[in-house]
Coordinates of C-alpha atoms and ligand atoms in Angstrom, one line a residue:
G1 CA 0.0 0.0 0.0
L2 CA 0.9 3.7 -0.1
K3 CA 2.2 3.7 3.5
R4 CA 4.7 1.0 2.8
D5 CA 5.7 2.6 -0.5
L6 CA 6.4 5.9 1.3
A7 CA 8.7 4.5 3.9
V8 CA 12.1 6.0 4.1
R9 CA 14.7 3.5 2.8
R10 CA 17.9 5.6 2.9
I11 CA 19.2 9.1 3.8
R12 CA 22.5 10.2 2.5
S13 CA 24.3 13.4 3.5
T14 CA 27.1 15.0 1.4
I15 CA 29.3 18.1 2.3
V16 CA 29.8 20.4 -0.7
D17 CA 31.9 23.6 -1.1
V18 CA 30.8 25.8 -4.0
P19 CA 33.0 28.8 -4.9
T20 CA 31.4 32.3 -4.9
R21 CA 31.9 34.8 -7.7
R22 CA 33.5 37.3 -5.3
R23 CA 34.3 37.6 -1.6
H24 CA 31.2 38.1 0.5
K25 CA 32.0 40.1 3.7
L26 CA 29.7 40.3 6.8
S27 CA 30.4 42.0 10.1
S28 CA 32.4 39.2 11.6
L29 CA 33.1 36.7 8.8
S30 CA 33.8 36.6 5.0
V31 CA 33.5 33.8 2.5
T32 CA 34.8 32.9 -1.0
A33 CA 33.0 29.5 -1.0
Q34 CA 29.6 28.4 0.3
S35 CA 29.5 25.1 2.2
Y36 CA 26.3 23.1 2.3
V37 CA 25.2 19.6 3.4
I38 CA 23.1 18.1 0.6
V39 CA 20.6 15.5 1.9
E40 CA 19.2 12.8 -0.4
V41 CA 16.3 10.7 0.7
L42 CA 15.3 7.5 -1.1
L43 CA 11.8 6.1 -0.4
E44 CA 10.8 2.4 -0.7
N45 CA 8.7 3.4 -3.8
G46 CA 11.9 4.5 -5.5
A47 CA 11.1 8.2 -5.2
E48 CA 14.0 10.5 -4.4
G49 CA 14.0 13.8 -2.6
V50 CA 16.7 16.4 -1.9
G51 CA 17.3 19.1 0.7
E52 CA 20.1 21.5 1.6
A53 CA 21.5 22.8 4.9
A54 CA 23.4 26.1 4.4
T55 CA 26.1 27.6 6.6
L56 CA 28.0 30.8 6.4
G57 CA 31.7 30.9 7.4
G58 CA 31.6 27.7 9.3
P59 CA 29.8 27.7 12.7
R60 CA 30.0 31.5 12.9
W61 CA 26.7 32.8 11.5
S62 CA 24.9 30.3 13.6
E63 CA 26.2 27.4 15.7
E64 CA 26.0 24.7 13.0
S65 CA 28.9 23.9 10.7
V66 CA 28.6 21.5 7.8
E67 CA 30.8 19.0 9.7
A68 CA 28.5 19.0 12.7
I69 CA 25.4 18.9 10.5
K70 CA 26.6 15.8 8.6
A71 CA 27.7 14.1 11.8
N72 CA 24.4 14.6 13.5
I73 CA 22.4 13.6 10.5
D74 CA 24.3 10.4 10.0
A75 CA 24.5 9.4 13.7
H76 CA 21.2 10.7 15.1
L77 CA 18.6 12.2 12.7
A78 CA 18.7 9.7 9.8
P79 CA 18.4 6.7 12.1
A80 CA 15.3 8.2 13.7
L81 CA 13.5 8.2 10.3
I82 CA 14.6 5.0 8.5
G83 CA 11.5 2.9 7.9
Q84 CA 9.1 5.8 8.9
P85 CA 6.4 7.1 6.5
A86 CA 7.9 10.1 4.7
D87 CA 4.5 11.8 4.4
R88 CA 4.0 12.2 8.2
F89 CA 5.9 15.4 8.2
E90 CA 4.9 16.6 11.7
A91 CA 5.6 13.1 13.2
A92 CA 9.0 13.1 11.4
A93 CA 9.8 16.5 12.9
A94 CA 8.8 15.3 16.4
R95 CA 11.1 12.2 16.0
M96 CA 14.0 14.4 14.9
D97 CA 13.3 16.8 17.9
A98 CA 13.4 13.7 20.2
A99 CA 16.7 12.6 18.7
A100 CA 18.5 15.9 18.8
R101 CA 18.1 19.3 20.4
R102 CA 18.2 22.3 18.0
N103 CA 20.3 21.3 14.9
N104 CA 17.8 23.4 12.9
A105 CA 19.7 23.4 9.6
A106 CA 20.2 19.7 9.7
K107 CA 16.5 19.1 10.5
A108 CA 15.4 21.5 7.8
A109 CA 17.4 19.8 5.1
I110 CA 15.9 16.4 5.9
E111 CA 12.3 17.7 6.1
T112 CA 12.9 19.4 2.7
A113 CA 14.0 16.1 1.2
L114 CA 10.9 14.3 2.6
L115 CA 8.6 17.0 1.2
D116 CA 10.4 16.8 -2.2
A117 CA 10.2 12.9 -2.3
V118 CA 6.5 12.9 -1.3
G119 CA 5.7 15.7 -3.8
K120 CA 7.4 13.8 -6.6
T121 CA 5.5 10.7 -5.6
L122 CA 2.1 12.5 -5.7
G123 CA 3.0 14.8 -8.7
L124 CA 2.4 17.9 -6.5
P125 CA 4.7 20.8 -5.8
V126 CA 5.9 21.2 -2.2
A127 CA 4.0 24.4 -2.0
A128 CA 0.8 22.4 -2.4
L129 CA 1.7 20.3 0.6
L130 CA 2.2 23.5 2.6
G131 CA -1.1 25.2 1.8
G132 CA -0.8 25.9 -1.9
A133 CA 0.9 28.7 -3.8
A134 CA -0.5 32.2 -3.4
R135 CA 2.1 33.7 -5.8
E136 CA 4.5 32.4 -8.4
S137 CA 7.2 35.1 -8.3
F138 CA 8.9 37.2 -5.7
P139 CA 10.6 40.6 -5.7
V140 CA 14.3 39.7 -5.0
L141 CA 17.1 41.9 -3.7
W142 CA 20.9 41.7 -4.2
T143 CA 23.4 42.0 -1.4
L144 CA 26.4 44.3 -1.7
A145 CA 29.2 42.9 0.5
S146 CA 32.6 43.3 -1.0
G147 CA 33.3 46.3 1.3
D148 CA 34.7 48.3 -1.6
P149 CA 32.1 51.0 -2.5
G150 CA 33.5 51.5 -6.0
Q151 CA 33.1 47.8 -6.7
E152 CA 29.7 47.8 -5.0
I153 CA 28.3 50.7 -7.1
E154 CA 29.6 49.0 -10.3
E155 CA 27.9 45.7 -9.2
A156 CA 24.6 47.4 -8.4
E157 CA 24.7 49.3 -11.8
A158 CA 25.1 46.0 -13.6
K159 CA 22.2 44.4 -11.7
L160 CA 20.0 47.4 -12.5
A161 CA 21.0 47.4 -16.2
A162 CA 20.1 43.7 -16.4
R163 CA 16.8 44.3 -14.7
L164 CA 17.7 41.6 -12.1
H165 CA 17.7 43.6 -8.9
R166 CA 16.7 47.1 -7.8
T167 CA 16.7 46.7 -4.0
F168 CA 20.2 46.3 -2.5
K169 CA 21.1 45.1 1.0
V170 CA 24.5 46.5 2.1
K171 CA 26.4 44.5 4.7
I172 CA 27.8 46.8 7.4
G173 CA 29.6 46.3 10.7
A174 CA 33.0 45.0 9.5
Q175 CA 34.5 48.5 9.9
A176 CA 33.9 51.6 12.1
P177 CA 30.3 52.9 11.9
E178 CA 31.5 56.3 10.4
A179 CA 33.4 54.5 7.7
D180 CA 30.2 52.5 6.8
L181 CA 28.2 55.7 6.8
A182 CA 30.6 57.2 4.3
R183 CA 30.5 54.1 2.2
L184 CA 26.7 54.0 2.2
G185 CA 26.6 57.7 1.4
R186 CA 28.7 57.0 -1.8
I187 CA 26.4 54.1 -2.8
A188 CA 23.2 56.1 -2.1
R189 CA 24.3 59.1 -4.1
A190 CA 25.5 57.0 -7.0
L191 CA 22.2 55.0 -7.2
G192 CA 19.8 57.8 -6.3
D193 CA 16.2 57.0 -6.7
R194 CA 16.9 54.2 -9.1
A195 CA 17.3 51.8 -6.3
A196 CA 16.1 51.1 -2.7
L197 CA 18.7 50.4 0.0
I198 CA 18.5 48.3 3.2
V199 CA 21.4 47.4 5.5
D200 CA 22.4 44.4 7.6
A201 CA 24.7 44.9 10.6
N202 CA 24.7 41.2 11.6
Q203 CA 24.7 42.1 15.4
A204 CA 27.8 44.4 15.1
W205 CA 26.6 47.4 17.0
D206 CA 25.8 48.1 20.7
E207 CA 22.8 50.1 21.6
T208 CA 24.7 53.4 22.0
T209 CA 26.2 53.1 18.5
A210 CA 22.8 52.2 17.1
I211 CA 21.1 55.2 18.7
R212 CA 23.8 57.4 17.2
C213 CA 23.7 55.9 13.7
L214 CA 20.1 55.0 12.9
P215 CA 19.0 58.6 12.2
A216 CA 22.0 59.0 9.8
L217 CA 21.0 55.8 8.0
A218 CA 17.4 57.1 7.7
G219 CA 18.9 60.4 6.4
L220 CA 20.6 58.4 3.6
G221 CA 17.2 56.9 2.6
V222 CA 17.8 53.4 4.1
R223 CA 14.4 51.7 4.3
L224 CA 15.2 48.9 6.7
V225 CA 17.9 48.1 9.3
E226 CA 18.6 44.4 9.9
Q227 CA 19.8 43.1 13.2
P228 CA 21.8 46.2 14.4
L229 CA 22.2 44.7 17.9
P230 CA 23.4 41.3 19.2
A231 CA 20.8 38.5 18.9
W232 CA 20.2 38.4 22.7
N233 CA 19.3 42.1 23.0
V234 CA 15.6 42.0 22.1
A235 CA 14.8 44.6 24.7
G236 CA 17.4 46.9 23.1
L237 CA 15.8 46.4 19.7
G238 CA 12.4 47.3 21.3
R239 CA 13.9 50.5 22.7
L240 CA 15.5 51.4 19.3
R241 CA 12.2 50.7 17.5
A242 CA 10.4 53.0 19.9
R243 CA 12.6 55.8 18.8
G244 CA 11.2 55.3 15.3
A245 CA 14.2 56.4 13.2
V246 CA 13.9 53.6 10.7
P247 CA 12.1 50.2 10.5
L248 CA 13.9 47.2 12.0
L249 CA 14.3 43.7 10.7
A250 CA 14.9 40.9 13.2
D251 CA 17.2 38.1 11.8
E252 CA 19.6 36.4 14.3
S253 CA 17.2 37.2 17.2
V254 CA 14.5 34.9 15.8
F255 CA 15.2 31.2 15.4
T256 CA 12.2 29.5 17.1
A257 CA 8.5 30.5 17.3
H258 CA 9.2 31.2 21.0
D259 CA 11.9 33.8 19.9
M260 CA 9.3 35.3 17.6
L261 CA 6.8 35.6 20.4
E262 CA 9.3 37.4 22.5
V263 CA 10.2 39.9 19.7
A264 CA 6.4 40.4 19.3
R265 CA 5.9 41.0 23.1
Q266 CA 8.8 43.5 23.2
A267 CA 7.6 45.2 19.9
A268 CA 11.2 44.8 18.8
A269 CA 10.9 44.6 15.0
D270 CA 8.8 45.8 12.1
A271 CA 9.6 42.6 10.1
V272 CA 11.2 39.2 10.6
S273 CA 13.6 37.4 8.2
L274 CA 12.4 33.8 7.6
K275 CA 15.0 31.2 7.0
L276 CA 15.1 27.4 7.1
V277 CA 18.4 27.2 8.9
K278 CA 16.9 29.1 11.8
H279 CA 13.5 27.7 12.1
G280 CA 14.3 24.0 11.5
G281 CA 12.1 23.3 8.6
L282 CA 9.3 24.5 6.2
L283 CA 6.5 23.7 8.7
N284 CA 8.3 25.6 11.4
L285 CA 9.0 28.5 9.1
K286 CA 5.2 28.8 8.6
R287 CA 4.8 28.6 12.4
V288 CA 7.2 31.5 13.0
A289 CA 5.4 33.4 10.2
G290 CA 2.1 32.8 11.9
V291 CA 3.3 34.3 15.2
A292 CA 4.6 37.3 13.3
E293 CA 1.3 37.7 11.4
A294 CA -0.6 37.5 14.7
A295 CA 1.5 40.4 16.1
G296 CA 1.2 42.5 12.9
I297 CA 4.9 42.1 12.2
G298 CA 5.8 41.9 8.5
L299 CA 7.5 39.0 6.7
Y300 CA 10.8 39.1 4.8
G301 CA 12.0 36.1 2.8
G302 CA 15.5 35.6 4.2
C303 CA 18.4 33.4 2.9
L304 CA 21.8 32.1 3.8
L305 CA 23.2 32.2 0.3
E306 CA 21.6 28.9 -0.7
S307 CA 22.0 27.1 -4.0
S308 CA 18.9 26.6 -6.2
I309 CA 18.0 23.6 -4.0
G310 CA 17.7 25.5 -0.8
A311 CA 16.3 28.6 -2.5
A312 CA 13.6 26.5 -4.1
A313 CA 12.7 25.1 -0.7
H314 CA 12.3 28.6 0.7
L315 CA 10.3 29.8 -2.3
N316 CA 7.9 26.8 -2.0
A317 CA 7.2 27.9 1.6
F318 CA 7.2 31.7 0.9
A319 CA 4.7 31.1 -1.9
T320 CA 2.1 29.9 0.6
L321 CA 2.2 33.0 2.8
R322 CA -0.7 35.5 2.3
E323 CA 1.5 38.5 2.6
L324 CA 5.3 38.7 2.0
G325 CA 5.4 42.5 2.2
W326 CA 9.2 42.9 2.2
G327 CA 9.9 40.5 -0.7
C328 CA 12.8 38.0 -0.6
E329 CA 16.6 37.9 -0.9
H330 CA 17.2 34.5 -2.6
F331 CA 20.0 35.8 -4.8
G332 CA 22.2 32.9 -3.7
P333 CA 22.1 31.0 -7.0
Q334 CA 23.4 34.1 -8.7
I335 CA 26.4 34.7 -6.5
L336 CA 27.6 31.0 -6.8
A337 CA 30.2 30.4 -9.5
D338 CA 28.1 27.2 -10.3
D339 CA 24.8 25.6 -9.1
L340 CA 23.8 22.1 -7.9
V341 CA 20.8 21.6 -10.1
T342 CA 20.2 20.8 -13.8
E343 CA 18.1 24.0 -14.4
P344 CA 18.8 26.9 -12.0
L345 CA 16.1 29.2 -10.7
R346 CA 14.9 31.9 -13.1
F347 CA 15.6 35.6 -12.3
E348 CA 13.9 38.2 -14.5
D349 CA 12.3 41.6 -14.2
F350 CA 13.6 42.1 -10.6
H351 CA 11.8 38.9 -9.5
V352 CA 12.8 35.3 -8.9
R353 CA 10.3 32.7 -10.1
L354 CA 8.9 29.8 -8.1
P355 CA 10.1 26.7 -10.0
S356 CA 7.3 24.6 -11.4
G357 CA 7.0 20.8 -11.4
P358 CA 6.5 18.3 -8.6
G359 CA 8.4 18.4 -5.4
L360 CA 10.8 21.4 -5.1
G361 CA 10.6 21.9 -8.9
V362 CA 14.4 21.5 -9.2
T363 CA 16.5 18.5 -10.1
L364 CA 19.8 17.7 -8.3
D365 CA 22.7 17.5 -10.8
R366 CA 24.7 14.5 -9.6
D367 CA 27.8 15.3 -11.6
R368 CA 28.0 18.7 -10.0
L369 CA 27.3 17.2 -6.5
R370 CA 30.3 14.9 -7.1
R371 CA 32.4 17.8 -8.4
Y372 CA 31.9 20.0 -5.4
A373 CA 31.8 17.2 -2.8
R374 CA 34.5 17.6 -0.1
D375 CA 35.1 13.9 0.2
K376 CA 34.6 12.0 -3.1
E377 CA 33.3 8.8 -1.4
E378 CA 30.4 9.4 1.0
P379 CA 29.1 6.6 3.2
C380 CA 25.4 5.9 3.3
S381 CA 23.2 5.8 6.4
T382 CA 20.6 3.0 5.9
Ligands
MUC1 C1 22.1 37.4 6.8 O1 22.5 37.7 7.9 O2 21.1 37.9 6.4 C2 21.8 36.8 3.8 C3 22.2 37.6 2.8 C4 23.5 37.9 3.0 O3 24.3 38.5 2.3 O4 24.0 37.3 4.1 C5 23.0 36.4 4.6 C6 22.8 36.3 6.0
MG2 MG1 20.9 39.0 8.3

């Protein structure tokens, strides 16, 4: 019967390192390659599914590294699911939670692969399994993060000319605030009203610095300031927001639905950045979005520089949200020197398209998986 057919036969995890087109510099880390764990699930019915766990700069953006993700999938998470029905997504998530605390990126990659395999079995997109798509394309921004304003202006001009992106997120916090303000001033003057700017400080500032700099950012026309304070300082974000200089976006402060509830209680953000690596799966991403919606907090489609696999997973969840007022930032496939799928996501007219077709709507390219695999021989967990 269907139940037996949908049982999980095998889960395989592979660490890959994919070079980026240029150095990507955040407040406290910088990368020239993106490291992912690609999870492949095989069902008894022969259907295959794929998922991706993204990291940024090892265990520095969040606590998970690809080495830890792979180890915990192979030793703890995969064994909890072998033989279990792949279509019982909530039950699978509960089994994973019982097997390992947190490990959100690892759990998200596995859940994505289950949804992909079941969607492929039923001939339905993952979005249909999550409530059904309410949109098929998403406004998508580009991130300027080389740290060199001349290069950043040139890069933004090329994106504008190609009609790929017209909102830019500038990564700040790697240098002194005044140097960042000067850099932003140059970028803002060069782009004028042809582009919208937001910034992400990745927790770099303390409250005093933020109180000093937020009005200046607003003066430069910055529309949204992402995570100016350390993740723990939700009360500080609430005080900053009460000053009303510029809208605030919570990123590292919100991993779980409980974190989201606390941000809502403290009125600490205007919007929240939704990401699989933080929330631990597509169902949990929708749960966090629900808490934000209940508090009147806006939704922003966040990323961690995923390939087209991880980006497709996010878009399938984002597609089911009624409002995604701040658009999304799934430019990841465009900053990679190569992708991991046979047909990359489509970017056009300042939007990225929800891929069509069953499951995630993308197909893993096994040649590329092998090319970028860190170890050429990967063991299976059966
Ligand atoms: C982050 O903190 O938002 C997303 C885009 C980007 O450039 O960095 C990431 C992580
Ligand atoms: Mg961020």
